[in-house]
Short mmCIF file of C-alpha atoms and ligand atoms in Angstrom, two decimals:
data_model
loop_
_atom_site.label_atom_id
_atom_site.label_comp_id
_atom_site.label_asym_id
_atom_site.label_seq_id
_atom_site.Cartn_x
_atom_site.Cartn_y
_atom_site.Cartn_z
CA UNK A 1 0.00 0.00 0.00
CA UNK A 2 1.08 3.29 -0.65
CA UNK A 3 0.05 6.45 1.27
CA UNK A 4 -0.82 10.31 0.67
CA UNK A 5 0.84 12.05 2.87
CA UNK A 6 -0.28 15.59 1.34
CA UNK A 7 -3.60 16.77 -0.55
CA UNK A 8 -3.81 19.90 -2.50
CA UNK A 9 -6.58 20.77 -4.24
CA UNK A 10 -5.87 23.41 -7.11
CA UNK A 11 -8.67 24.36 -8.30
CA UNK A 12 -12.37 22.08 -8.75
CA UNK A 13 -10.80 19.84 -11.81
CA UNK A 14 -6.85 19.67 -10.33
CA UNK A 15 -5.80 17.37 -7.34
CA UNK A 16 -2.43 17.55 -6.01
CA UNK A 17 -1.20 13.92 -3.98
CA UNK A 18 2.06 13.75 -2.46
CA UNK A 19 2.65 9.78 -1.62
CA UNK A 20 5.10 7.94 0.20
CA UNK A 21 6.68 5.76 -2.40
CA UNK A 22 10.77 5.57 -1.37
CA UNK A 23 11.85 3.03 -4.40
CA UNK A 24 10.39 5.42 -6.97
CA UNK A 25 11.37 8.44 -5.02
CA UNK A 26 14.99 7.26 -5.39
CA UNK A 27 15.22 6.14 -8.97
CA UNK A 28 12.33 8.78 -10.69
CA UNK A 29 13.53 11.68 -13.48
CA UNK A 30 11.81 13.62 -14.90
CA UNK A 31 9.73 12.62 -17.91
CA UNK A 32 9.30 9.51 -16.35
CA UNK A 33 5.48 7.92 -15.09
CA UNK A 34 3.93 5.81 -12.65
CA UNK A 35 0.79 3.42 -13.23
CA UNK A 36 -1.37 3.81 -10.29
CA UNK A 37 -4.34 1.58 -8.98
CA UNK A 38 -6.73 1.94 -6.43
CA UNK A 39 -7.64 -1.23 -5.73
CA UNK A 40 -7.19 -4.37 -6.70
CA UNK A 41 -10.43 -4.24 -8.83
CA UNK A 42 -9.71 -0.57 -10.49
CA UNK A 43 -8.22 0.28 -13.75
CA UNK A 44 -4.31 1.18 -14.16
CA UNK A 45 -3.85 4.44 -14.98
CA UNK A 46 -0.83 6.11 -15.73
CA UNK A 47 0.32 9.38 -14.48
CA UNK A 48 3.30 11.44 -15.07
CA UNK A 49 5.63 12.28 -12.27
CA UNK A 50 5.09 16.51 -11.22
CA UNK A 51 7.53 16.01 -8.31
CA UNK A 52 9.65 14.15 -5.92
CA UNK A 53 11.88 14.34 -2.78
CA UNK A 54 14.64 11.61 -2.61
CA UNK A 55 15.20 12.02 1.10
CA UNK A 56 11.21 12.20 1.82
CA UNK A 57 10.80 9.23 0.00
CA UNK A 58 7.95 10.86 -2.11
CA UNK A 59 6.59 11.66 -5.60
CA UNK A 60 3.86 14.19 -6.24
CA UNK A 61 0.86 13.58 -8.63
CA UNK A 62 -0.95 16.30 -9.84
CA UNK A 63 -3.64 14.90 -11.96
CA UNK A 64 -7.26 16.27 -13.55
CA UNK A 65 -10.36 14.70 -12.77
CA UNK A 66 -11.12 12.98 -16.17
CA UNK A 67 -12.75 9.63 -15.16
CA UNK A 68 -14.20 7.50 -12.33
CA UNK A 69 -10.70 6.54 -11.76
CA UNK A 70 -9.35 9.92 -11.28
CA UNK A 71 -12.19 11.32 -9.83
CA UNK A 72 -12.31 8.06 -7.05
CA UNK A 73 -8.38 9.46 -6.39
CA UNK A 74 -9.16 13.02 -5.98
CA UNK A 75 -11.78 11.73 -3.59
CA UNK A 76 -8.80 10.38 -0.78
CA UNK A 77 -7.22 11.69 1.92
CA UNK A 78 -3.94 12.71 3.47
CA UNK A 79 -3.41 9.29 5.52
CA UNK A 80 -5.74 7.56 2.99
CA UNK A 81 -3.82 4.57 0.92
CA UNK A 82 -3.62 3.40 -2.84
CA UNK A 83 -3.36 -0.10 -4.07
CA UNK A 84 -0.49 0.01 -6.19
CA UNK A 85 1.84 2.36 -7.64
CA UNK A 86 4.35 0.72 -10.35
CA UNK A 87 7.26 2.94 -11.65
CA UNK A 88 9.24 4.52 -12.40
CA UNK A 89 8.23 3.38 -16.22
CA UNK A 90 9.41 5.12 -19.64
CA UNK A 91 12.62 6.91 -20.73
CA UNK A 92 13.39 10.08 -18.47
CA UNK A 93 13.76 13.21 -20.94
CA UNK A 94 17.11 13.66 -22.78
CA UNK A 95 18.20 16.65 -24.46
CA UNK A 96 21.24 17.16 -26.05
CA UNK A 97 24.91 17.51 -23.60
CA UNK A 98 25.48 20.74 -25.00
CA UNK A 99 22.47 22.48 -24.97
CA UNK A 100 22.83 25.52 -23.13
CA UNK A 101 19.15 27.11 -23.24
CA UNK A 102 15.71 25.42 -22.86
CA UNK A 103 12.34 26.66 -23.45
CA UNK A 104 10.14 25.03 -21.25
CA UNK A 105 6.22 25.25 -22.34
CA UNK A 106 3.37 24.04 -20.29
CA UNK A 107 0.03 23.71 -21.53
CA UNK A 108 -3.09 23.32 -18.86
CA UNK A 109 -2.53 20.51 -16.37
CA UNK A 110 0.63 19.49 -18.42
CA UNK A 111 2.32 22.42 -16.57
CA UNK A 112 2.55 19.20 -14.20
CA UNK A 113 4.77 17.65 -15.97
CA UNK A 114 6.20 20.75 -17.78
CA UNK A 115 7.45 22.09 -14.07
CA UNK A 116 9.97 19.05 -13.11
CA UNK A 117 11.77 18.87 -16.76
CA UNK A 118 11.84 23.11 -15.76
CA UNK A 119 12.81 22.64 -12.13
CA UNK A 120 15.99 19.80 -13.11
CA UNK A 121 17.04 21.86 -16.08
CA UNK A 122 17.51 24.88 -13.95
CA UNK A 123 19.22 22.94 -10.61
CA UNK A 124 21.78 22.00 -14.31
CA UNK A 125 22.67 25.03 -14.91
CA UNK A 126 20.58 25.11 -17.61
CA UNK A 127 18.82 28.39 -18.78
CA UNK A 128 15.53 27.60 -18.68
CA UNK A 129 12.64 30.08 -20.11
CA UNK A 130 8.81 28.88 -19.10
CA UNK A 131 5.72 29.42 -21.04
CA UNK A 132 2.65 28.67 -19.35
CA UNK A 133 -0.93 28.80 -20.40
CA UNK A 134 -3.97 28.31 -19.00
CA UNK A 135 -7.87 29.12 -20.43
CA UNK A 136 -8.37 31.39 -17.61
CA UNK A 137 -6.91 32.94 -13.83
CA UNK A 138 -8.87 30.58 -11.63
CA UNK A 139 -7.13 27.14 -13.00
CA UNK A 140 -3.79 28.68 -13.21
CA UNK A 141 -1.18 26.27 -11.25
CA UNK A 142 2.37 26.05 -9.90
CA UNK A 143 2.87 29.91 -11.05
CA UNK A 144 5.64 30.40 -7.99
CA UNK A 145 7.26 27.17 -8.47
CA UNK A 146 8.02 27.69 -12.11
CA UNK A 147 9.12 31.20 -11.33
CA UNK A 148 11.64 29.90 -8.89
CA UNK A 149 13.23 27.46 -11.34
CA UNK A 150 13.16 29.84 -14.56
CA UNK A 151 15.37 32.32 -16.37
CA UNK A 152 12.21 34.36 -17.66
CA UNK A 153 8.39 33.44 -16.79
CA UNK A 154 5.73 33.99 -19.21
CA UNK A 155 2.14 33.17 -18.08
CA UNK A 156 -0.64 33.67 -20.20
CA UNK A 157 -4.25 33.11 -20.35
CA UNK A 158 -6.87 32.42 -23.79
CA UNK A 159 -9.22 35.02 -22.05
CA UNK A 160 -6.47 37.69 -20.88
CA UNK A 161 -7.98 37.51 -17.24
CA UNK A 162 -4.35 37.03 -15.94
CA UNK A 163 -0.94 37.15 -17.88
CA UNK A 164 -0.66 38.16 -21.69
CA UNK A 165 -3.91 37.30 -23.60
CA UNK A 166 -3.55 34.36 -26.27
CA UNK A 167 -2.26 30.53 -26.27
CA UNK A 168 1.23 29.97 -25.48
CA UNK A 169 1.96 29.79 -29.44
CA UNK A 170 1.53 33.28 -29.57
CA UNK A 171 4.01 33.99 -26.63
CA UNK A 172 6.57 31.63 -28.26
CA UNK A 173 6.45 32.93 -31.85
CA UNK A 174 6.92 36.57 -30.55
CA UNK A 175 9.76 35.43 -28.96
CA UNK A 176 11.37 33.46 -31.77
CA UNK A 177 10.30 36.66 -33.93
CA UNK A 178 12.14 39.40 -31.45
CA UNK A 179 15.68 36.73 -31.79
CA UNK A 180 15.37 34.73 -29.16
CA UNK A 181 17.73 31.53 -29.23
CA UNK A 182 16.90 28.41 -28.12
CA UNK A 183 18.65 24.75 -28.17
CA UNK A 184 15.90 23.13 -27.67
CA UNK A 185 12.05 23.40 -26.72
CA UNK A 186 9.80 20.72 -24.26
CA UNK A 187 6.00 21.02 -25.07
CA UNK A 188 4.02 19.13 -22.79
CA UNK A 189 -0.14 19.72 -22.60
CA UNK A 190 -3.09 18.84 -24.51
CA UNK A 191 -2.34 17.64 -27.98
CA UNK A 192 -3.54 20.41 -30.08
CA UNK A 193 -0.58 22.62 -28.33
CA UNK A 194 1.94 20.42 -28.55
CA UNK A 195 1.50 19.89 -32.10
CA UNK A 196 0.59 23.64 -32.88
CA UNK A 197 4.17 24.00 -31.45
CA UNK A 198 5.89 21.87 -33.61
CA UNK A 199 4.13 24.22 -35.66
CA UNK A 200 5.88 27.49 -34.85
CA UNK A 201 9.02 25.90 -34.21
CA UNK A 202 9.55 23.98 -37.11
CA UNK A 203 10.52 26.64 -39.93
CA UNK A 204 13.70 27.27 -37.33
CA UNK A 205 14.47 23.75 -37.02
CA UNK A 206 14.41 23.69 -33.28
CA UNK A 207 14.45 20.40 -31.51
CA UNK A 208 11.00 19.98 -29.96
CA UNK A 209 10.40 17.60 -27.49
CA UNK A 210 6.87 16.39 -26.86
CA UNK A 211 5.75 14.40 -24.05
CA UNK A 212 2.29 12.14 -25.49
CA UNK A 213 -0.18 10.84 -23.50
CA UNK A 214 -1.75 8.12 -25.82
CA UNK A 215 -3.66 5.28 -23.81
CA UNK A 216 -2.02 3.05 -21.82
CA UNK A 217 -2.65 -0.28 -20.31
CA UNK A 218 0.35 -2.34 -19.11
CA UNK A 219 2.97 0.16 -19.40
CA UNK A 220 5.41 -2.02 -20.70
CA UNK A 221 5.42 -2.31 -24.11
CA UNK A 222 3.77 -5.58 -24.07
CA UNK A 223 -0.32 -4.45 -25.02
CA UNK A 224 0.22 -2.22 -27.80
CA UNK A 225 -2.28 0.40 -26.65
CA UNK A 226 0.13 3.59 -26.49
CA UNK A 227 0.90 2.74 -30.27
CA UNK A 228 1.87 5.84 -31.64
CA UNK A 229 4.05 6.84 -35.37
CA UNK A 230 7.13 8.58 -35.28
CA UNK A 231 8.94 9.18 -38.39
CA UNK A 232 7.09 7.23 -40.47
CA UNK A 233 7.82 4.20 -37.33
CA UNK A 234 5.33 2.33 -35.09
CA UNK A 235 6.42 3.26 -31.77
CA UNK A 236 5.00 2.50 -27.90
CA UNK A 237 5.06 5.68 -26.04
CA UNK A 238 5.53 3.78 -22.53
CA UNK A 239 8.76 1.95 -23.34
CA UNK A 240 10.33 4.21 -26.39
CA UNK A 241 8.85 7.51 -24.98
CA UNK A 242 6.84 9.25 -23.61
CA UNK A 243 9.45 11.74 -25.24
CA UNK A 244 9.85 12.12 -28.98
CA UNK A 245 10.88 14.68 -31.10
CA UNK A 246 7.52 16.37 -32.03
CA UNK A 247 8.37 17.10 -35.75
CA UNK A 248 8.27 13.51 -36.39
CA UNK A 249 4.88 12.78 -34.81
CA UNK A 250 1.73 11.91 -36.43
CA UNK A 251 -0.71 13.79 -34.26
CA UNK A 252 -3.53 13.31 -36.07
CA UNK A 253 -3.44 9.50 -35.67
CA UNK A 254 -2.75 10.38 -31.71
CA UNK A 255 -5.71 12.27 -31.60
CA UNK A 256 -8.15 9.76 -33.04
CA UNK A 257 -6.54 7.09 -30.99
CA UNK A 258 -6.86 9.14 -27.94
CA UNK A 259 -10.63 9.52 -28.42
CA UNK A 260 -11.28 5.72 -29.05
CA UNK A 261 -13.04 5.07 -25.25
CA UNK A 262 -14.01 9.28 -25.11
CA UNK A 263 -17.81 8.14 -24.89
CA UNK A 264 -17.89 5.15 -22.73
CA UNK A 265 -15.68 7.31 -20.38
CA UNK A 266 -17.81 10.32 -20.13
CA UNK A 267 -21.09 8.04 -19.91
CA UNK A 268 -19.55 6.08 -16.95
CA UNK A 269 -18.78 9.38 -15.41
CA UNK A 270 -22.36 10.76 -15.82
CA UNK A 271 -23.44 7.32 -14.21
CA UNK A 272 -21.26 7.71 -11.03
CA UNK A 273 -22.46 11.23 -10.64
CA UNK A 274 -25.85 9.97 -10.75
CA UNK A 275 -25.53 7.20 -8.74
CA UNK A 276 -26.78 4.88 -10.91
CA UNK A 277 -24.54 2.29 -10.83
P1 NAD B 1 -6.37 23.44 -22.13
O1 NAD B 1 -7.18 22.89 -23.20
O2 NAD B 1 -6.98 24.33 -21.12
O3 NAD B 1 -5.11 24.18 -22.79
C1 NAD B 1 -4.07 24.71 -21.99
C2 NAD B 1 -3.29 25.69 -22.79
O4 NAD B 1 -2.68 25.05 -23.91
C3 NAD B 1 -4.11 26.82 -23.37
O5 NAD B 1 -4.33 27.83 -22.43
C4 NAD B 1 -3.22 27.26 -24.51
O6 NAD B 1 -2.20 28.13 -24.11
C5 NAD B 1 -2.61 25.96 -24.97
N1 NAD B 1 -3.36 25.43 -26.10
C6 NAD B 1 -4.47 24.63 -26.06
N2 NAD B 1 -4.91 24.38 -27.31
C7 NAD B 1 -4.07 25.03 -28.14
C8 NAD B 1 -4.00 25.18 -29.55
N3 NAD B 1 -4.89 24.60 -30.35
N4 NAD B 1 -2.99 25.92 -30.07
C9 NAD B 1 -2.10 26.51 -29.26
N5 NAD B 1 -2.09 26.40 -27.93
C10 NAD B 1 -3.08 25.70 -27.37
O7 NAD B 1 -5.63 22.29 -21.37
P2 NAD B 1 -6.14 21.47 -20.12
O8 NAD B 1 -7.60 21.22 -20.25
O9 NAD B 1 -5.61 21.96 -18.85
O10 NAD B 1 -5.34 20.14 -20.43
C11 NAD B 1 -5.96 19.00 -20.56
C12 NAD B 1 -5.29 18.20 -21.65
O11 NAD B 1 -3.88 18.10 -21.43
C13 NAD B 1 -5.85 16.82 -21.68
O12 NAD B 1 -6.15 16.51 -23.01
C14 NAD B 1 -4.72 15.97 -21.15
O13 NAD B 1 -4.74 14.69 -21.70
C15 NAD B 1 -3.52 16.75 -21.60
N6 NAD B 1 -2.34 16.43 -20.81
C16 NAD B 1 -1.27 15.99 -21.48
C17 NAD B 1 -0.15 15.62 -20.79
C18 NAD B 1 1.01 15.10 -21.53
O14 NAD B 1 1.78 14.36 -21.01
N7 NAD B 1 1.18 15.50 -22.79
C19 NAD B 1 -0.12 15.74 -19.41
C20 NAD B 1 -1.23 16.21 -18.74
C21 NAD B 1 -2.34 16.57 -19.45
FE1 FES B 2 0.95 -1.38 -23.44
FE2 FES B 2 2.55 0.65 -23.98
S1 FES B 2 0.92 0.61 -22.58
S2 FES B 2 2.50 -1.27 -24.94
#
């Protein structure tokens, strides 16, 4: 069993879990995930590592209520206990030994997983530069964590209630358009933004790394669900990724894959609010 030790609640859709889990604590980078399970009845789901503290013996979750499974997890306790917790699983991020300057862009709850590649870069040496964009000021998250680990903070919001107004394409464009240099950017959110990304940063052929979320089941490269192509190559996001370089990615295919379960999800969720099952 593994226990919460800390609950944050971010806003109505964004749960914060800090959980005692030494062996990952010790081995975990970032980039890396976990597979977590209630119970031993409940589905494995796989989350992304936002945090950990080698000496605590934890990791930190920060997850959005998407499902029954998530939303049964947001539902626990400090003290409370989880079934299982399997990781750490995947390839940790690698960028190249001499890059001197990383943009780091967070999209959403994928600032999550945007804020540890940020926060290891930065204890490197690294010069980091953050993007981070949310739809509006009330689900903003981690704004004073990323500002301790970055070079230059840029928040912005789609609605302008907090930050610069527009998507953090805009923010990253106007950079690359005033000179900015880069060695390499780390797009991690929804998957409209990361490939909208790819987007900007392709005409400068700028290494863009892209963290993908396809579904998962086993986590180990043995079910085939996380299929996703990669140049032109079938590839399994939990053993060969989650990292890839995002010019080479066929997000359309990701999308559609990613959508295969959408309805049987959200009716299953409108059932448990209901309680009709
Ligand atoms: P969201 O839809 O609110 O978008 C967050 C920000 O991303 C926006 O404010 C904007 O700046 C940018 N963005 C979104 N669409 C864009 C577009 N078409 N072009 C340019 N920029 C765009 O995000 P959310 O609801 O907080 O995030 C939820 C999504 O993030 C889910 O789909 C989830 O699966 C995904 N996610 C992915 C990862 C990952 O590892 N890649 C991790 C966590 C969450
Ligand atoms: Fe089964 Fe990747 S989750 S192969």
């Amino acid at each position: 069993m593994f226990q919460i030790v800390e609950r944050k609640q971010w806003n109505e859709a964004v749960v914060q879990m800090k959980l005692q889990a030494p062996l990952i604590a010790k081995k975990v980078l970032p980039g890396q995930f976990i597979i977590f399970r209630l119970d031993e009845f409940a589905e494995r789901v796989p989350l992304t590592v936002a945090d950990y503290d080698r000496e605590a013996g934890t990791i930190t979750l920060i997850f959005q209520i998407v499902g029954n499974s998530t939303r049964r997890f947001a539902a626990l306790q400090a003290g409370d206990s989880i079934q299982d917790l399997v990781g750490p699983l995947g390839k940790a991020t690698e960028i190249p030994d001499d890059a001197k300057s990383v943009c780091v862009i967070g999209g959403g709850v994928g600032c999550a997983i945007a804020y540890p590649q940020a926060k290891y870069l930065h204890e490197k040496g690294i010069s980091v530069d953050t993007i981070a964009g949310f739809r509006n000021k009330d689900i903003v998250i981690l704004e004073d964590e990323f500002c301790a680990c970055s070079d230059n903070f840029y928040l912005c919001t789609d609605d302008g209630s907090y930050g610069t107004k527009g998507f953090v394409t805009n923010v990253l464009q106007e950079m690359l358009d005033q000179g900015k240099h880069y060695d390499v950017v780390i797009a991690i959110g929804p998957v409209p933004m990361m490939k909208f990304v790819c987007q900007v940063t392709k005409p400068y052929e700028l290494l863009t790394l892209v963290s993908l979320n396809p579904i998962m089941v086993d986590g180990t490269g043995m079910c085939g669900g996380c299929r996703v192509t990669v140049g032109g190559e079938i590839r399994y996001a939990c053993v060969d990724g989650p990292d890839f370089d995002g010019h080479q990615v066929d997000f359309e295919e990701l999308m559609h894959r990613n959508s295969t379960y959408r309805d049987q999800e959200q009716h299953e969720c409108r059932l448990k609010k209901v309680g009709e099952v």
